[in-house]
């Protein structure tokens, strides 16, 4: 079942002037981790009415078919996260993709909003910690950390010069992963990812992104090794890469989705072969964000705006602070007394521009109390264009991308949460 009615509802209640804001309170990607916890560790103390940082907030019951007791006997949860595969792409390609069609027919495909920013660095941190950006403090792919006066890229954990930042990797986020807690409750957590994971409490099984057969093999290895109950997470970056370079309407995009789905079909075969007759496996397909197709000929080089570049705050060495956020989620650290001038200039670009306190107070990064890290890192202004990229010519390759994400366009903000029993999917 494809829940286009809920898509219409989300658009109606969360859209302002064409910009779609996160639905942190219910149908949001930030609530996926607590949904897994509710299924596998139902004594975890979930309470949907609380909003403090210790609360559990799973997705509404209807994402799993409508009744909470439907998941009472699940032995294994498998989450396949297809980076960058938005709800729009799912809808458009279902008719020509056998796996997507079967999942849609036999499961429940619910649209969720992404978080803000709708970026991998922030969303994957949310996925692993069960917290919102307001709590964990990752504001995007690029972060300026005032405490060490350094700009760095989060996931590679490198400065723009390729060096390791002068802070501990553990200090990138203020929140802890969910896996030690799940392990204490007897859940065996395993990750199938194309890199060595650093998530405490989860066993890592790596694979080669250039060879999807190795992904299938690692899924089999993880499944056979896991004890019951178990949580298996598989991450696939391929669609995101194709979207960036070729856009979501390209033949390359459709071909990449097909290739990923073919690998997932084989992975499901392996899951089925490794499942005992009396075991029940819940399979989820989701994404951290979608993409908006921009126009590289029109994407905006911020270095061409004198009112901005003249007023950027500077690091201790005199360099302007430029690289914070991303081309769809720009954080501007500015000289005192210049915020209003820069905001007025950027407002002519058909963009939403949020002063720092406005972004925090209205819950752009989450509806829980902001932590110290995000208060340090959010720019004086946060800016997202309606449908173009905004970045610095010093990284001109970023402005040449077609597919982008990080902002509030519906195509980048809406993602699928498709839940289906393995038995129903394979019968």
CSV table of C-alpha atoms in Angstrom, one decimal, residues 94-361:
chain,number,residue,atom,x,y,z
A,94,UNK,CA,7.5,1.4,-8.9
A,95,UNK,CA,5.6,0.5,-12.0
A,96,UNK,CA,8.8,-0.6,-13.8
A,97,UNK,CA,10.7,-2.1,-10.8
A,98,UNK,CA,9.6,-5.6,-9.7
A,99,UNK,CA,10.9,-5.3,-6.2
A,100,UNK,CA,9.5,-1.9,-5.5
A,101,UNK,CA,6.1,-3.0,-6.9
A,102,UNK,CA,6.1,-6.1,-4.8
A,103,UNK,CA,7.0,-4.2,-1.6
A,104,UNK,CA,4.3,-1.7,-2.3
A,105,UNK,CA,1.7,-4.4,-2.9
A,106,UNK,CA,2.5,-6.6,0.1
A,107,UNK,CA,3.8,-4.0,2.6
A,108,UNK,CA,3.1,-0.5,3.8
A,109,UNK,CA,5.0,2.3,2.1
A,110,UNK,CA,4.7,5.4,4.3
A,111,UNK,CA,6.1,8.9,3.4
A,112,UNK,CA,8.3,10.5,6.1
A,113,UNK,CA,9.9,13.8,6.2
A,114,UNK,CA,13.6,13.9,6.6
A,115,UNK,CA,15.2,16.0,9.3
A,116,UNK,CA,16.8,19.4,8.8
A,117,UNK,CA,19.2,19.4,7.3
A,118,UNK,CA,18.2,16.7,4.8
A,119,UNK,CA,21.8,15.6,4.6
A,120,UNK,CA,23.6,12.3,5.1
A,121,UNK,CA,26.0,13.5,7.9
A,122,UNK,CA,23.2,14.8,10.0
A,123,UNK,CA,20.6,12.1,9.2
A,124,UNK,CA,22.9,9.1,9.7
A,125,UNK,CA,24.0,10.6,13.0
A,126,UNK,CA,20.3,10.7,13.9
A,127,UNK,CA,19.8,7.2,12.6
A,128,UNK,CA,22.5,5.8,14.9
A,129,UNK,CA,21.7,7.8,18.0
A,130,UNK,CA,17.9,8.2,17.9
A,131,UNK,CA,18.3,11.9,18.4
A,132,UNK,CA,17.5,15.1,16.5
A,133,UNK,CA,20.1,17.5,15.1
A,134,UNK,CA,19.1,19.9,17.9
A,135,UNK,CA,20.5,17.3,20.3
A,136,UNK,CA,23.4,15.7,18.5
A,137,UNK,CA,24.7,19.0,17.0
A,138,UNK,CA,25.7,17.8,13.5
A,139,UNK,CA,24.5,20.7,11.3
A,140,UNK,CA,25.6,19.3,7.9
A,141,UNK,CA,28.4,17.8,5.9
A,142,UNK,CA,30.6,20.7,6.8
A,143,UNK,CA,30.9,22.0,10.3
A,144,UNK,CA,32.7,25.0,11.8
A,145,UNK,CA,33.6,24.2,15.4
A,146,UNK,CA,34.3,27.4,17.2
A,147,UNK,CA,35.8,25.7,20.2
A,148,UNK,CA,38.8,24.7,18.1
A,149,UNK,CA,38.4,27.4,15.4
A,150,UNK,CA,38.2,24.7,12.6
A,151,UNK,CA,36.1,23.8,9.6
A,152,UNK,CA,35.9,20.1,8.9
A,153,UNK,CA,33.9,17.5,7.0
A,154,UNK,CA,32.0,15.2,9.3
A,155,UNK,CA,31.9,11.8,7.8
A,156,UNK,CA,35.5,11.8,6.4
A,157,UNK,CA,36.4,13.6,9.6
A,158,UNK,CA,38.9,15.7,7.8
A,159,UNK,CA,39.7,19.4,7.4
A,160,UNK,CA,39.6,20.9,3.9
A,161,UNK,CA,43.4,20.4,3.9
A,162,UNK,CA,42.9,16.7,4.4
A,163,UNK,CA,44.1,16.7,8.0
A,164,UNK,CA,42.4,15.2,11.1
A,165,UNK,CA,40.6,18.0,13.0
A,166,UNK,CA,42.0,19.0,16.4
A,167,UNK,CA,39.1,17.3,18.3
A,168,UNK,CA,38.1,13.8,19.2
A,169,UNK,CA,35.9,12.0,16.7
A,170,UNK,CA,33.6,11.2,19.7
A,171,UNK,CA,33.0,15.0,20.1
A,172,UNK,CA,31.5,15.4,16.7
A,173,UNK,CA,28.1,14.4,18.2
A,174,UNK,CA,26.9,15.0,21.7
A,175,UNK,CA,24.8,11.9,21.7
A,176,UNK,CA,25.6,8.2,22.1
A,177,UNK,CA,24.6,5.4,19.7
A,178,UNK,CA,21.6,3.2,20.4
A,179,UNK,CA,23.4,-0.1,20.0
A,180,UNK,CA,24.9,-0.6,23.5
A,181,UNK,CA,21.4,-0.2,24.9
A,182,UNK,CA,20.0,-2.7,22.5
A,183,UNK,CA,22.9,-5.1,23.2
A,184,UNK,CA,22.1,-4.8,26.9
A,185,UNK,CA,18.6,-5.9,26.1
A,186,UNK,CA,19.8,-8.9,24.3
A,187,UNK,CA,19.6,-7.6,20.7
A,188,UNK,CA,22.5,-8.6,18.4
A,189,UNK,CA,23.2,-5.6,16.2
A,190,UNK,CA,25.1,-5.9,12.9
A,191,UNK,CA,26.0,-3.4,10.2
A,192,UNK,CA,26.6,-4.1,6.5
A,193,UNK,CA,28.4,-1.0,5.3
A,194,UNK,CA,31.2,-0.1,2.8
A,195,UNK,CA,33.6,1.1,5.6
A,196,UNK,CA,34.7,0.1,9.0
A,197,UNK,CA,32.0,1.3,11.4
A,198,UNK,CA,32.9,3.0,14.6
A,199,UNK,CA,29.4,2.5,16.2
A,200,UNK,CA,29.9,1.0,19.6
A,201,UNK,CA,27.7,-2.0,20.2
A,202,UNK,CA,27.4,-3.1,16.6
A,203,UNK,CA,29.4,-5.7,14.7
A,204,UNK,CA,30.6,-4.5,11.3
A,205,UNK,CA,30.5,-6.5,8.1
A,206,UNK,CA,32.1,-4.5,5.2
A,207,UNK,CA,31.7,-4.8,1.4
A,208,UNK,CA,33.0,-3.2,-1.7
A,209,UNK,CA,30.7,-0.5,-3.2
A,210,UNK,CA,32.0,-1.3,-6.7
A,211,UNK,CA,30.8,-4.9,-6.3
A,212,UNK,CA,27.2,-5.3,-5.1
A,213,UNK,CA,27.7,-9.1,-5.0
A,214,UNK,CA,29.9,-8.4,-2.0
A,215,UNK,CA,27.0,-6.6,-0.4
A,216,UNK,CA,24.9,-9.7,-0.8
A,217,UNK,CA,27.7,-11.8,0.6
A,218,UNK,CA,28.1,-9.6,3.7
A,219,UNK,CA,24.3,-9.6,4.3
A,220,UNK,CA,24.5,-13.4,4.3
A,221,UNK,CA,27.5,-13.4,6.6
A,222,UNK,CA,25.8,-11.1,9.1
A,223,UNK,CA,22.6,-13.0,9.0
A,224,UNK,CA,24.2,-16.3,9.7
A,225,UNK,CA,26.3,-15.0,12.5
A,226,UNK,CA,23.5,-13.1,14.3
A,227,UNK,CA,21.8,-14.4,17.4
A,228,UNK,CA,18.1,-13.9,17.9
A,229,UNK,CA,16.8,-11.3,18.4
A,230,UNK,CA,18.8,-9.3,16.0
A,231,UNK,CA,19.0,-6.0,14.2
A,232,UNK,CA,20.7,-5.9,10.8
A,233,UNK,CA,21.4,-2.6,9.1
A,234,UNK,CA,22.5,-2.4,5.5
A,235,UNK,CA,23.6,0.9,3.9
A,236,UNK,CA,23.7,1.5,0.1
A,237,UNK,CA,25.2,4.8,-1.2
A,238,UNK,CA,24.8,4.1,-4.9
A,239,UNK,CA,21.6,6.0,-5.7
A,240,UNK,CA,22.9,9.1,-3.9
A,241,UNK,CA,26.0,9.2,-6.0
A,242,UNK,CA,24.0,8.8,-9.3
A,243,UNK,CA,21.7,11.5,-8.2
A,244,UNK,CA,24.4,14.0,-7.5
A,245,UNK,CA,26.2,13.5,-10.9
A,246,UNK,CA,23.3,12.8,-13.2
A,247,UNK,CA,20.1,14.0,-11.6
A,248,UNK,CA,17.0,12.0,-10.6
A,249,UNK,CA,15.4,12.0,-14.0
A,250,UNK,CA,18.4,10.5,-15.8
A,251,UNK,CA,18.7,7.0,-17.3
A,252,UNK,CA,21.7,6.5,-15.0
A,253,UNK,CA,19.6,7.2,-11.9
A,254,UNK,CA,16.9,4.6,-13.0
A,255,UNK,CA,19.6,2.1,-13.9
A,256,UNK,CA,21.3,2.5,-10.5
A,257,UNK,CA,18.0,2.1,-8.7
A,258,UNK,CA,17.4,-1.1,-10.7
A,259,UNK,CA,20.9,-2.4,-9.9
A,260,UNK,CA,20.5,-1.7,-6.2
A,261,UNK,CA,17.1,-3.4,-6.2
A,262,UNK,CA,18.5,-6.5,-7.9
A,263,UNK,CA,21.2,-6.7,-5.2
A,264,UNK,CA,18.4,-6.4,-2.6
A,265,UNK,CA,16.5,-9.2,-4.2
A,266,UNK,CA,19.5,-11.4,-3.8
A,267,UNK,CA,20.0,-10.2,-0.3
A,268,UNK,CA,16.4,-11.1,0.5
A,269,UNK,CA,17.1,-14.6,-0.9
A,270,UNK,CA,19.9,-15.0,1.5
A,271,UNK,CA,17.8,-13.7,4.4
A,272,UNK,CA,15.1,-16.3,3.5
A,273,UNK,CA,17.6,-19.1,3.4
A,274,UNK,CA,19.0,-18.1,6.8
A,275,UNK,CA,15.6,-17.8,8.5
A,276,UNK,CA,14.3,-20.7,10.6
A,277,UNK,CA,10.7,-21.8,10.0
A,278,UNK,CA,9.4,-20.3,13.2
A,279,UNK,CA,11.3,-17.0,13.0
A,280,UNK,CA,9.7,-13.8,11.9
A,281,UNK,CA,11.7,-11.1,10.1
A,282,UNK,CA,10.5,-7.5,9.6
A,283,UNK,CA,12.2,-5.8,6.6
A,284,UNK,CA,12.3,-2.0,6.2
A,285,UNK,CA,13.4,0.0,3.2
A,286,UNK,CA,14.1,3.6,3.8
A,287,UNK,CA,16.2,6.6,2.9
A,288,UNK,CA,17.9,9.5,4.7
A,289,UNK,CA,16.8,12.1,2.2
A,290,UNK,CA,15.8,12.6,-1.5
A,291,UNK,CA,17.2,14.9,-4.1
A,292,UNK,CA,16.2,18.1,-5.8
A,293,UNK,CA,17.5,18.5,-9.4
A,294,UNK,CA,19.2,21.9,-9.6
A,295,UNK,CA,20.6,23.7,-12.6
A,296,UNK,CA,24.5,23.9,-12.6
A,297,UNK,CA,24.2,26.8,-15.0
A,298,UNK,CA,22.2,28.8,-12.4
A,299,UNK,CA,23.6,27.5,-9.1
A,300,UNK,CA,24.8,30.5,-7.1
A,301,UNK,CA,28.4,31.1,-6.3
A,302,UNK,CA,28.3,32.9,-2.9
A,303,UNK,CA,31.7,34.5,-3.6
A,304,UNK,CA,30.0,36.7,-6.2
A,305,UNK,CA,28.0,38.4,-3.5
A,306,UNK,CA,30.1,41.2,-2.1
A,307,UNK,CA,27.7,41.9,0.7
A,308,UNK,CA,28.3,38.4,2.0
A,309,UNK,CA,32.0,37.8,1.4
A,310,UNK,CA,32.9,41.2,2.8
A,311,UNK,CA,31.1,40.4,6.0
A,312,UNK,CA,32.1,36.8,6.8
A,313,UNK,CA,33.5,36.3,10.2
A,314,UNK,CA,37.1,35.2,10.3
A,315,UNK,CA,39.2,32.6,12.0
A,316,UNK,CA,42.1,33.5,14.2
A,317,UNK,CA,44.5,33.1,11.2
A,318,UNK,CA,42.4,35.7,9.3
A,319,UNK,CA,40.7,33.3,6.9
A,320,UNK,CA,37.0,33.8,6.3
A,321,UNK,CA,34.7,31.1,7.8
A,322,UNK,CA,33.0,29.7,4.7
A,323,UNK,CA,32.5,26.0,4.8
A,324,UNK,CA,29.6,25.3,7.2
A,325,UNK,CA,26.6,23.3,6.1
A,326,UNK,CA,26.3,22.5,2.4
A,327,UNK,CA,25.0,24.0,-0.9
A,328,UNK,CA,21.4,23.4,0.2
A,329,UNK,CA,22.0,24.2,3.9
A,330,UNK,CA,24.3,27.2,4.1
A,331,UNK,CA,25.4,28.4,7.6
A,332,UNK,CA,26.9,31.8,7.5
A,333,UNK,CA,29.1,33.0,10.4
A,334,UNK,CA,29.1,36.8,10.1
A,335,UNK,CA,30.8,39.9,11.5
A,336,UNK,CA,28.9,41.7,14.3
A,337,UNK,CA,26.3,44.1,13.0
A,338,UNK,CA,26.0,42.6,9.5
A,339,UNK,CA,23.4,40.0,9.8
A,340,UNK,CA,20.4,42.1,8.6
A,341,UNK,CA,22.4,43.4,5.6
A,342,UNK,CA,23.4,39.9,4.5
A,343,UNK,CA,19.9,38.5,5.1
A,344,UNK,CA,18.3,41.2,2.9
A,345,UNK,CA,20.8,40.4,0.1
A,346,UNK,CA,20.2,36.7,0.2
A,347,UNK,CA,16.4,37.2,0.3
A,348,UNK,CA,16.6,38.3,-3.3
A,349,UNK,CA,17.7,34.8,-4.3
A,350,UNK,CA,14.3,33.1,-3.7
A,351,UNK,CA,15.6,31.5,-0.6
A,352,UNK,CA,14.5,31.0,3.0
A,353,UNK,CA,16.9,32.8,5.3
A,354,UNK,CA,16.6,32.0,9.1
A,355,UNK,CA,18.4,34.1,11.7
A,356,UNK,CA,20.2,31.8,14.2
A,357,UNK,CA,17.7,32.2,17.0
A,358,UNK,CA,14.7,31.9,14.7
A,359,UNK,CA,16.0,28.6,13.3
A,360,UNK,CA,16.5,27.3,16.9
A,361,UNK,CA,13.3,28.6,18.4
